[in-house]
Tab-separated table of C-alpha atoms and ligand atoms in Angstrom:
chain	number	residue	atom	x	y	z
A	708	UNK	CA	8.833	2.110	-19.537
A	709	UNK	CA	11.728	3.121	-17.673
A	710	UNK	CA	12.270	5.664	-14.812
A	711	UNK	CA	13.703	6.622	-11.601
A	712	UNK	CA	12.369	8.206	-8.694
A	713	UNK	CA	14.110	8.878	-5.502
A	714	UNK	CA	12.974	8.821	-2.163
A	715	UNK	CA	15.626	11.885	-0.371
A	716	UNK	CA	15.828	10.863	3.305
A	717	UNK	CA	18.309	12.050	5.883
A	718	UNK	CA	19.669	8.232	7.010
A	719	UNK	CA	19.645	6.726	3.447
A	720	UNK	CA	18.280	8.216	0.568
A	721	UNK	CA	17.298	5.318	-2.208
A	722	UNK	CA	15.991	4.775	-5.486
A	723	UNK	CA	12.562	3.473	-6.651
A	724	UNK	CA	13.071	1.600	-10.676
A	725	UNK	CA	10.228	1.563	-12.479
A	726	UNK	CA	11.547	-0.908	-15.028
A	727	UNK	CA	9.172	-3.568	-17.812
A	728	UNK	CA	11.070	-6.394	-18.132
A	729	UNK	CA	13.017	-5.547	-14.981
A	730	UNK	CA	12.856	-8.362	-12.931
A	731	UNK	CA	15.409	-10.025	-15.185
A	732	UNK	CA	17.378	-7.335	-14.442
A	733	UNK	CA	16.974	-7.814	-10.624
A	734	UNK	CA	20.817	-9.194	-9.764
A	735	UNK	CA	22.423	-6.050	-12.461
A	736	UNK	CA	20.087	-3.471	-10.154
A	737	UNK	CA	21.176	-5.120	-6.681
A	738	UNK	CA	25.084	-5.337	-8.261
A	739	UNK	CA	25.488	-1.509	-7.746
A	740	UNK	CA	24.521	-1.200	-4.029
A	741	UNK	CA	27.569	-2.809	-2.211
A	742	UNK	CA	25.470	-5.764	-0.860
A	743	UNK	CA	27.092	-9.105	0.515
A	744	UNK	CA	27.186	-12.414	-1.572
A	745	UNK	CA	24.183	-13.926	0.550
A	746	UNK	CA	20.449	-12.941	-0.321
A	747	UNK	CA	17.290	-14.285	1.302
A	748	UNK	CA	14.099	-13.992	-1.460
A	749	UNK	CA	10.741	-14.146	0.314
A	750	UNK	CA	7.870	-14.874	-1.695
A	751	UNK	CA	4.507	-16.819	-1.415
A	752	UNK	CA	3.034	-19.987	-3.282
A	753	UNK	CA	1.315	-17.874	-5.471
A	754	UNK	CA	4.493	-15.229	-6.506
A	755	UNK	CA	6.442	-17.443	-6.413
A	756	UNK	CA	5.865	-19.940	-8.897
A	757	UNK	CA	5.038	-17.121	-11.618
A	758	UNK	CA	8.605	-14.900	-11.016
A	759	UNK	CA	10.321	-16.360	-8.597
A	760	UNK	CA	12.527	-18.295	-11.070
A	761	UNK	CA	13.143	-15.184	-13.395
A	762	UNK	CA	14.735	-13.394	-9.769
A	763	UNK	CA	16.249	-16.000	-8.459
A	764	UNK	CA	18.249	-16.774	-12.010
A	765	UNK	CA	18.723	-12.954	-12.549
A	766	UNK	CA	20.264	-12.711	-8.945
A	767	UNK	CA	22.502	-15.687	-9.681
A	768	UNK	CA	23.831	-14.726	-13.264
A	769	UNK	CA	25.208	-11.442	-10.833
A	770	UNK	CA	27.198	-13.534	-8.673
A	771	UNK	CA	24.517	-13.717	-5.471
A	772	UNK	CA	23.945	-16.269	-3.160
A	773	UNK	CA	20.459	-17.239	-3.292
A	774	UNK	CA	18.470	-19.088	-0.537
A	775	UNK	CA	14.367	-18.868	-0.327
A	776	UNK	CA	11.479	-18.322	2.234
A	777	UNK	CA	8.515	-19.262	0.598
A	778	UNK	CA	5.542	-18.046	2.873
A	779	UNK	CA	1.855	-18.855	2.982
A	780	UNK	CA	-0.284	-16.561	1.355
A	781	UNK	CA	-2.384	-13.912	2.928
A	782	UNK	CA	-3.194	-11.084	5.531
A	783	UNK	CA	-4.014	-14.239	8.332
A	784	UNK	CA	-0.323	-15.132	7.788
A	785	UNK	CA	0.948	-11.889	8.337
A	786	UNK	CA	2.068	-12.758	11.472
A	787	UNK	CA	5.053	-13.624	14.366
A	788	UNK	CA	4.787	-17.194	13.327
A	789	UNK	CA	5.752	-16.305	9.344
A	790	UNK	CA	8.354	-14.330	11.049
A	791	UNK	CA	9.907	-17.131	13.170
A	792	UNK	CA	10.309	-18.980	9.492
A	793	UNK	CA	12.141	-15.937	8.195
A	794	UNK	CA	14.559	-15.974	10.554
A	795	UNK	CA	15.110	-19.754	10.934
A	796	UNK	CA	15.652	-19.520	7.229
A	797	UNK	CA	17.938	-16.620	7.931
A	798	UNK	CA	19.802	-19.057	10.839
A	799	UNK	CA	20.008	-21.804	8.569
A	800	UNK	CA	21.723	-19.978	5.283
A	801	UNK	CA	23.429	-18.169	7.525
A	802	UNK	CA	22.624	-14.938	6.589
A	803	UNK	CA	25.271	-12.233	7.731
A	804	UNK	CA	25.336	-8.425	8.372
A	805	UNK	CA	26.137	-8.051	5.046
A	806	UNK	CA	23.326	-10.125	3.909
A	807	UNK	CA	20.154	-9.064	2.111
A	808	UNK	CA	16.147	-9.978	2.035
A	809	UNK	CA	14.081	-9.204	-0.682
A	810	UNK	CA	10.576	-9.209	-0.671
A	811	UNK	CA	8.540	-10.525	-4.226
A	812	UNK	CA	5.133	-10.115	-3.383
A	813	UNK	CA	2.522	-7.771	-2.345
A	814	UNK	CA	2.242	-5.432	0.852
A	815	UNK	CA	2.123	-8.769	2.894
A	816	UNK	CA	5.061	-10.058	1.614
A	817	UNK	CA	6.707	-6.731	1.640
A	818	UNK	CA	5.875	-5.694	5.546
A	819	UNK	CA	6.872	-9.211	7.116
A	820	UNK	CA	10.034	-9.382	5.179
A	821	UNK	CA	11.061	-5.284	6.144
A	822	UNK	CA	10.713	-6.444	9.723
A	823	UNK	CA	12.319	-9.426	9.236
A	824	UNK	CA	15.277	-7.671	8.035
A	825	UNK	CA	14.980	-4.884	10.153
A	826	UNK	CA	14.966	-7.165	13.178
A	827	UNK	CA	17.663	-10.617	12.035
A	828	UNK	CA	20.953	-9.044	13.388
A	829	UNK	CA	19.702	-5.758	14.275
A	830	UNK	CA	19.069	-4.654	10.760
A	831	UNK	CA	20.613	-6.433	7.094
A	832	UNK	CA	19.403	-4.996	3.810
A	833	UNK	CA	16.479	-5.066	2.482
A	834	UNK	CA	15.476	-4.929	-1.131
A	835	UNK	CA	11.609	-4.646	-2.547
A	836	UNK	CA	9.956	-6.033	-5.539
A	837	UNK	CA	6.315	-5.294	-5.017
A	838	UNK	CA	4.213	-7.265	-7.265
A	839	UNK	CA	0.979	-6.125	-6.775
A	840	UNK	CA	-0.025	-2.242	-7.869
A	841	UNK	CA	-1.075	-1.728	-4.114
A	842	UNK	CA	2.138	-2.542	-2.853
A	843	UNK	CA	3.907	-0.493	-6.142
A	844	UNK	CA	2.917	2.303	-5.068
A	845	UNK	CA	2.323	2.425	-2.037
A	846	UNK	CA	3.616	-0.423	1.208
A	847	UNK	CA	6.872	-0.615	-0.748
A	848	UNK	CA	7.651	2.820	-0.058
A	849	UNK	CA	8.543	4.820	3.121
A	850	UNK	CA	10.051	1.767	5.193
A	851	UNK	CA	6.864	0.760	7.249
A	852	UNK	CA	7.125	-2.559	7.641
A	853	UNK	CA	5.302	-4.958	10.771
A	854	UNK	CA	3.112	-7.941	11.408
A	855	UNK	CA	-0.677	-7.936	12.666
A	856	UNK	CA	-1.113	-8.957	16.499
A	857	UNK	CA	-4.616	-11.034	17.104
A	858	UNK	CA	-5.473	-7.652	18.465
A	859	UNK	CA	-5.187	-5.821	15.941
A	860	UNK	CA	-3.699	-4.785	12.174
A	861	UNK	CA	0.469	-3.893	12.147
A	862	UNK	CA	0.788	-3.164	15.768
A	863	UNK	CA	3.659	-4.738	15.785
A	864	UNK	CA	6.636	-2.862	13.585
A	865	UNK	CA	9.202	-0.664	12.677
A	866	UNK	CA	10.637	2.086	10.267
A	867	UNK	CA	12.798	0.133	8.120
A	868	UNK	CA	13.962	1.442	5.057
A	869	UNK	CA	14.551	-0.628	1.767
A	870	UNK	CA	17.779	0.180	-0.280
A	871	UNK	CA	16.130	0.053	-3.581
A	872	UNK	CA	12.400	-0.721	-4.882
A	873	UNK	CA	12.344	-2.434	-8.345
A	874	UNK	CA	8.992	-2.549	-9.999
A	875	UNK	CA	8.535	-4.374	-13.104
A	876	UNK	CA	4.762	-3.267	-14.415
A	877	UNK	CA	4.854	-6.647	-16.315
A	878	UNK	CA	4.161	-8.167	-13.580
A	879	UNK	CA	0.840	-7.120	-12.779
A	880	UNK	CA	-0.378	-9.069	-16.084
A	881	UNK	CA	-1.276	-11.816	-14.006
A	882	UNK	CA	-2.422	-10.446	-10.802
A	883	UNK	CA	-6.257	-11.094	-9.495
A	884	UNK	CA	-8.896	-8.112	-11.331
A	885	UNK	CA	-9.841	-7.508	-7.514
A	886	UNK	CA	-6.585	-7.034	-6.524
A	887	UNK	CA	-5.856	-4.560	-9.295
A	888	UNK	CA	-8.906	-2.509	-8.684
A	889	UNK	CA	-8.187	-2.685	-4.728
A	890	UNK	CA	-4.290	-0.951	-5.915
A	891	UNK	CA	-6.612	1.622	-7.914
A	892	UNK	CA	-8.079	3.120	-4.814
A	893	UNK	CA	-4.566	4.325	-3.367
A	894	UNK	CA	-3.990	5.873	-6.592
A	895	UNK	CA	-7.001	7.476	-6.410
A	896	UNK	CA	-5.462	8.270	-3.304
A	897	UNK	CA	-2.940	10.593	-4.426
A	898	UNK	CA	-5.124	12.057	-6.917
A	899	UNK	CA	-6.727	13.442	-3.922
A	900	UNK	CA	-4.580	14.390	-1.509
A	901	UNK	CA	-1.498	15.642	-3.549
A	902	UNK	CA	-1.565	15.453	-7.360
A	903	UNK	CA	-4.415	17.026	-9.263
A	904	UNK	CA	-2.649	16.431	-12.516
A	905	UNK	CA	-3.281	12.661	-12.082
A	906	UNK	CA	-6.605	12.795	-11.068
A	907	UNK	CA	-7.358	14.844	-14.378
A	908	UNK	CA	-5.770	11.776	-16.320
A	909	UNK	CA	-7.693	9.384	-14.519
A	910	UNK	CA	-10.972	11.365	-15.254
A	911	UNK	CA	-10.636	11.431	-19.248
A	912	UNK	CA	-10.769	7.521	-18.951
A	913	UNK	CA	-13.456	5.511	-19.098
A	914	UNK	CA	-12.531	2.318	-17.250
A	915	UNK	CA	-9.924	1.936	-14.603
A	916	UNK	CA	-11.365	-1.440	-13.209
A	917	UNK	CA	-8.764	-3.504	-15.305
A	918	UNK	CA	-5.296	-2.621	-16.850
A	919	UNK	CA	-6.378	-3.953	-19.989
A	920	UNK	CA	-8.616	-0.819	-20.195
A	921	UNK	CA	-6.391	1.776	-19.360
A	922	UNK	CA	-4.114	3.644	-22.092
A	923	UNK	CA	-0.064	2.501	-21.525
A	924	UNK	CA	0.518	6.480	-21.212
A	925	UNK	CA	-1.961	6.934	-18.055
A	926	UNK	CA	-0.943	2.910	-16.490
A	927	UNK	CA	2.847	5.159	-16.585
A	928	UNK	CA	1.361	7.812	-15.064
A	929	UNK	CA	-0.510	6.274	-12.663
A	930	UNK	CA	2.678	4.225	-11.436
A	931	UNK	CA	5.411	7.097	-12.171
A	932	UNK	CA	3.220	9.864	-10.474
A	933	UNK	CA	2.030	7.698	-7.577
A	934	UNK	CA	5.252	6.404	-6.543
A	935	UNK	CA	6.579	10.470	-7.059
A	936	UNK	CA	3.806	11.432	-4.800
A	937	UNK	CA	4.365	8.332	-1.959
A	938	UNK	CA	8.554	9.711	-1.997
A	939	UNK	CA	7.031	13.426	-1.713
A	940	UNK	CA	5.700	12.742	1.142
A	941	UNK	CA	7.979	10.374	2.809
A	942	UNK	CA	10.688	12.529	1.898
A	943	UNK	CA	9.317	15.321	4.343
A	944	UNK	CA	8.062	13.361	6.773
A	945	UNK	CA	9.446	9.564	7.027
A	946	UNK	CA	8.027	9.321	10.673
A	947	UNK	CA	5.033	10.536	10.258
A	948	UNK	CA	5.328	13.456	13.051
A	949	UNK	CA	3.355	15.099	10.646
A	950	UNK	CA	2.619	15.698	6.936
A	951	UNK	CA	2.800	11.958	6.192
A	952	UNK	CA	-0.657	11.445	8.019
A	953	UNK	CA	-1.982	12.353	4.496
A	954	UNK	CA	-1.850	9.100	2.871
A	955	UNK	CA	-3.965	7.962	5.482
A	956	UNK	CA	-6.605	9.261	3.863
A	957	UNK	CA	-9.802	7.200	3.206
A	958	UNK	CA	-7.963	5.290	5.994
A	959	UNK	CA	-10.178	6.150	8.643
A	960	UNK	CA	-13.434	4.573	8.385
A	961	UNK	CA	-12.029	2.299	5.845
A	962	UNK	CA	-9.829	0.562	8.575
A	963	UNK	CA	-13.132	0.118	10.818
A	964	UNK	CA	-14.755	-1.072	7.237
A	965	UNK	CA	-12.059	-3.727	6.556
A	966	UNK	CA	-11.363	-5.041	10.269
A	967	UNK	CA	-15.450	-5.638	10.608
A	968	UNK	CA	-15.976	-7.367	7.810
A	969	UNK	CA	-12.900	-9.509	8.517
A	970	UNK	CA	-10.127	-8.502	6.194
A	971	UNK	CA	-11.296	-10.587	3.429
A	972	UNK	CA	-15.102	-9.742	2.723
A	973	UNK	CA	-13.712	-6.322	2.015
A	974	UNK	CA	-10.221	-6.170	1.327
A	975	UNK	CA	-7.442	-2.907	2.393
A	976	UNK	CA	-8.095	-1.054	-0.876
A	977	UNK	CA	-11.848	-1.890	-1.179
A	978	UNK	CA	-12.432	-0.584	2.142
A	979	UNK	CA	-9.794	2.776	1.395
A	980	UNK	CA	-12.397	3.683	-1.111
A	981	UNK	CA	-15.546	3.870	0.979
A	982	UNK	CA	-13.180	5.348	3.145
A	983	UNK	CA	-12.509	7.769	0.690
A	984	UNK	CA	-16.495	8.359	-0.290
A	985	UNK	CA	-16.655	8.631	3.692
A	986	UNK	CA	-14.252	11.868	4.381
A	987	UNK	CA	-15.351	13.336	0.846
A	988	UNK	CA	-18.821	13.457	2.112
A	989	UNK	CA	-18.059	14.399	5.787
A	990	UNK	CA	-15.701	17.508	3.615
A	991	UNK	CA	-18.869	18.383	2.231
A	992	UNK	CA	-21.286	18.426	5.039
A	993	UNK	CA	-18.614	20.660	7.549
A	994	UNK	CA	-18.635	23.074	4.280
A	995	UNK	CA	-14.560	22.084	3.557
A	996	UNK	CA	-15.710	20.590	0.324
A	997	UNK	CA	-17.803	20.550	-2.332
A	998	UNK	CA	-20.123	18.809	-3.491
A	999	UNK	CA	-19.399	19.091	-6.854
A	1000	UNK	CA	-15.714	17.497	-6.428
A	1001	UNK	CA	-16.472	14.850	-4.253
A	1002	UNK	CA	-18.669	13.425	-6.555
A	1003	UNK	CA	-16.001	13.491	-9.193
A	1004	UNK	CA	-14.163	11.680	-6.533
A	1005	UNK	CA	-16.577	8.995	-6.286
A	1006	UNK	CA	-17.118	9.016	-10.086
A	1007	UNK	CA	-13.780	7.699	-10.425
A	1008	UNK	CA	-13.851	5.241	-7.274
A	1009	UNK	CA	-16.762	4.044	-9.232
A	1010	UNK	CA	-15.039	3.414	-12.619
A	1011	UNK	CA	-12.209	1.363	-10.814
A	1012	UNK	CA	-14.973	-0.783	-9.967
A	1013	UNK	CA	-14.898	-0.218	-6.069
A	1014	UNK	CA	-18.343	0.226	-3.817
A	1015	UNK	CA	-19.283	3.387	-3.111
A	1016	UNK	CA	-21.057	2.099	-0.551
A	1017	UNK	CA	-21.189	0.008	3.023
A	1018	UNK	CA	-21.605	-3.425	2.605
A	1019	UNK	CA	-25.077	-4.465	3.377
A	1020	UNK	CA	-24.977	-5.102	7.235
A	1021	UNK	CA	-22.913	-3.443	8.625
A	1022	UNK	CA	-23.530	-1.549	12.167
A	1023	UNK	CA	-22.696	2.106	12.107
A	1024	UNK	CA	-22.492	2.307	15.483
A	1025	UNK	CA	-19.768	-0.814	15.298
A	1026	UNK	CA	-18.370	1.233	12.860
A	1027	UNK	CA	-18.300	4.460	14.832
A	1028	UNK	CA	-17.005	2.406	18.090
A	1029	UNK	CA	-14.485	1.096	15.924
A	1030	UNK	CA	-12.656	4.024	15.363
A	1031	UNK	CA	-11.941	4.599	18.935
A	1032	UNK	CA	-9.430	1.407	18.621
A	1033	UNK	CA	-7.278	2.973	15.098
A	1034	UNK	CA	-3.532	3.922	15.416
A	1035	UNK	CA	-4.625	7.449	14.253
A	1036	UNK	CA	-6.775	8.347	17.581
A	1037	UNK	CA	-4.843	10.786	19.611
A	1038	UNK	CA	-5.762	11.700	22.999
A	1039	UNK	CA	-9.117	10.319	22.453
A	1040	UNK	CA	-10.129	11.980	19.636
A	1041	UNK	CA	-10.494	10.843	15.775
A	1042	UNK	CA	-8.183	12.055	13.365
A	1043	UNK	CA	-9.696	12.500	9.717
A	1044	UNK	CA	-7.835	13.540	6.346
A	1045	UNK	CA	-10.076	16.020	4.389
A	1046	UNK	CA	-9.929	17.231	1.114
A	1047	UNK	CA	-10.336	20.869	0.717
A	1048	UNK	CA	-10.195	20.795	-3.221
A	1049	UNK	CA	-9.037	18.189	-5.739
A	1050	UNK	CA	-4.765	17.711	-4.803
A	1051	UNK	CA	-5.114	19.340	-1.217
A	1052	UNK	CA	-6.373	17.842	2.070
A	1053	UNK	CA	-6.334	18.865	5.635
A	1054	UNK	CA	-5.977	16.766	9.037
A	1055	UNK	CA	-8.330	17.177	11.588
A	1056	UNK	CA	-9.716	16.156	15.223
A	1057	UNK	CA	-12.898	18.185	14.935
A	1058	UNK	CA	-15.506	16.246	13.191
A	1059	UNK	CA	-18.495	15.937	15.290
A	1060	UNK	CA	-19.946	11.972	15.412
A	1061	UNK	CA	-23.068	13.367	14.651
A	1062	UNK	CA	-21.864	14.269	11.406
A	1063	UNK	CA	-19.715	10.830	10.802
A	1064	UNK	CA	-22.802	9.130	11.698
A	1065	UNK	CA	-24.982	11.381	9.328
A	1066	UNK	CA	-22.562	10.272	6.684
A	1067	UNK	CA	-22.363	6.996	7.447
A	1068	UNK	CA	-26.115	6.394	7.785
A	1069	UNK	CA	-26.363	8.247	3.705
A	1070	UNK	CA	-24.037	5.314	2.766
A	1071	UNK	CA	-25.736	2.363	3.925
A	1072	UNK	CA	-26.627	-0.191	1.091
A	1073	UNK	CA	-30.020	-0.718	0.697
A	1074	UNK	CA	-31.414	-4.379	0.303
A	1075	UNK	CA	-33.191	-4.989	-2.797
B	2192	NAD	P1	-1.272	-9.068	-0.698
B	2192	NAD	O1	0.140	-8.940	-0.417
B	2192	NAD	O2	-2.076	-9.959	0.183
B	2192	NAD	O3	-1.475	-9.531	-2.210
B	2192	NAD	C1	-2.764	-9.736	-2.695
B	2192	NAD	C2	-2.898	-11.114	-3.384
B	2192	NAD	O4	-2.310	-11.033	-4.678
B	2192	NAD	C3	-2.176	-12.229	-2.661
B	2192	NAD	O5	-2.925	-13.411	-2.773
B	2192	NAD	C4	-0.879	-12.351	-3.446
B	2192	NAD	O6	-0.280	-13.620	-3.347
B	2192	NAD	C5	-1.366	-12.087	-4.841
B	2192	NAD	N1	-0.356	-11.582	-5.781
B	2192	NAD	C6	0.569	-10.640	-5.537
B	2192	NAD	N2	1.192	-10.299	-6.668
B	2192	NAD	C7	0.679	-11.059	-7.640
B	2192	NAD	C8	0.914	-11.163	-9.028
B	2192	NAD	N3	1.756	-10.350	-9.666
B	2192	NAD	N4	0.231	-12.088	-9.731
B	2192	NAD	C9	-0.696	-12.883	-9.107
B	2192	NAD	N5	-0.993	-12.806	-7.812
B	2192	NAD	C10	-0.316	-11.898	-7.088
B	2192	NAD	O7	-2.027	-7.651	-0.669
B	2192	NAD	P2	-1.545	-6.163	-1.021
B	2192	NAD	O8	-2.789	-5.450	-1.334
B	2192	NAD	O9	-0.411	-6.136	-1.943
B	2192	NAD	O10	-0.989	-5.642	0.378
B	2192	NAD	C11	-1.804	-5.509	1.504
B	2192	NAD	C12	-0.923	-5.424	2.714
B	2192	NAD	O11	-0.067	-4.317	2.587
B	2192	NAD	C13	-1.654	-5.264	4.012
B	2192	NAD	O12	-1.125	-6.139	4.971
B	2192	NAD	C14	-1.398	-3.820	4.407
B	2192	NAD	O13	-1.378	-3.639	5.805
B	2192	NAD	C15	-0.049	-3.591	3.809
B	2192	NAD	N6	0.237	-2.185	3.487
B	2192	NAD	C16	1.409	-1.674	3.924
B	2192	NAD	C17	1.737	-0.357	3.645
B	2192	NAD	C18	3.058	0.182	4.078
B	2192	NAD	O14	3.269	1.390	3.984
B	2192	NAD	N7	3.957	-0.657	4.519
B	2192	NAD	C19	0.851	0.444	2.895
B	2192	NAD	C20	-0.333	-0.123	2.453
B	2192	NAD	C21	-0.640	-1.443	2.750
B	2193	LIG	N1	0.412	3.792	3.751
B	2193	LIG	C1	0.607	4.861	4.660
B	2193	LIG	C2	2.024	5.247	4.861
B	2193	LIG	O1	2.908	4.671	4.274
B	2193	LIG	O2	2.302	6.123	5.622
């Protein structure tokens, strides 16, 4: 597949390149955009040694500069201490004004090396290649990039936009099943809140839990549409004064989900869809919703092979506490996405606890 979407904003408008094969093509796609000789690839032991080669020769057959920051993997490195090694990397190669960082990897990846770039000189370019589908269609886009403080998840960040976002779909081939079904809940996502077409597609197939079940023609779709729907968005709204509040959907409870269970019992996406089962149901119950549509909401969180369900254990008044600490709670109160039919949702501050707790307590998982 090949195709372009572009994400229109005011500052700097740039191109997202869906692309198979295109990671080859890396150094042809970076040739076009004016960018110094100097580039700074960030990647992690586990992208690395499975692309990193391919980019770094494609960036060099176009004339670049190549020096790397190689990263340790995961969310607990997602931190100011991975950021000190970007920019002593950056000191050390010398990276100029000019210069560029581009992220291979997932959202991790892709966050710490936006700020990094945002922040080494007061801003160099920045360049994406998200390699998981999570970060495809969703953390590459719309510039928010950050590190966690011990305190808390990406409290420490900025709006940073990327100058292009290549994805090459060949790349998911070898990434974890659990990662790919954790990707599958955003897309469910923005079957949701903003593109009923998709969901439809999603609905005539059986499995979504693995790509090797899922017909080339909807794995486009799901990648072309999501990324359209991500720009949409970001495109009206890249500071999320409004509008953009949207794809926090499922985000809610899910955040309270992932951050109690650690960030690694239940990972982002994991935790997005029992999010996602969460404001469905609380949609229902306040009459928004039916009942009817969230279930074929949770139909298809079920097929990509994501709970339903809170993980055995889990205190729903920790959970309800919890929400009281999210980046979404203005003026005290909670702020929940709901759907109001399949492709349309609605933000609100009015959702009793009773009723979250009502939900919430219809959700637990019961020990066999
Ligand atoms: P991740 O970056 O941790 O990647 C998941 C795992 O897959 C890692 O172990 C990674 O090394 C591995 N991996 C990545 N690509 C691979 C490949 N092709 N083959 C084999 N292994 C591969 O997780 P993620 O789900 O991509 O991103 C989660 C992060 O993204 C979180 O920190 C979250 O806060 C952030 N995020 C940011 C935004 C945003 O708008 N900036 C949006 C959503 C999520
Ligand atoms: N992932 C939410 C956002 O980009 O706004």
């Amino acid at each position: 597949m090949a195709c372009t979407i572009k994400v229109n904003l005011p500052q700097q408008s740039y191109e997202i390149a869906i692309a198979t094969g295109g990671l080859d093509q890396l150094g042809d796609h970076l040739s076009g955009l004016g960018l110094g000789k100097k580039i700074l690839l960030v990647s992690n032991p586990t992208v690395f040694p499975h692309y990193g080669e391919r980019a770094i020769n494609s960036l060099q057959s176009a004339g670049f500069d190549v020096s790397t920051c190689i990263l340790p993997d995961g969310e607990q490195y997602k931190n100011l201490d991975s950021l000190q090694k970007i920019y002593s990397t950056a000191l050390e190669n010398r990276l100029e004004r000019s210069s560029t960082m581009v992220a291979l990897g997932g959202g991790v990846i892709g966050d710490m090396t936006g700020f990094g770039a945002a922040t080494w000189l007061r801003g160099i370019n920045f360049i994406q290649v998200p390699t998981t589908l999570l970060a495809m269609v969703d953390a590459s886009i719309g510039g928010k990039t950050g590190v966690n403080h011990p305190q808390g998840k990406n409290l420490i960040g900025a709006f940073y936009q990327p100058k292009l976002v290549l994805i090459d779909p060949e790349v998911l081939k070898t990434l974890p099943k659990r990662e790919f079904r954790a990707g599958m809940a955003e897309v469910i996502k923005y079957g949701v809140i903003w593109d009923g077409e998709l969901f439809h597609q999603m609905e005539e197939c059986e499995h979504l839990d693995a790509m090797e079940y899922i017909p080339l023609e909807l794995m486009d779709a799901i990648l072309t549409r999501s990324c359209q729907a991500k720009a949409d968005v970001v495109s009206k709204d890249e500071k999320e004064a409004g509008l953009r509040a949207i794809l926090n959907y499922g985000h809610t409870i899910g955040h309270a989900v992932e951050s109690l269970t650690g960030y690694t019992q239940v990972i982002h996406g994991e935790a997005v869809g029992i999010g996602m089962v969460a404001a469905g149901e609380i949609a229902v119950e306040l009459g928004m919703w039916t009942q009817e549509e969230a279930q074929r909401q949770n139909i298809l969180i079920q097929k990509a092979g994501l709970a339903t369900q809170l993980p055995a254990g889990l205190d729903i008044e920790a959970i309800i506490a919890s929400l009281q600490l999210d980046k979404k709670v203005k003026a005290g109160k909670v702020r929940f996405i709901l759907p109001t039919q399949i492709g349309v949702v609605t933000i609100t501050d009015q959702v009793p606890a009773d009723t979250i707790r009502k939900v919430l307590i219809g959700m637990v998982k019961k020990d066999r």
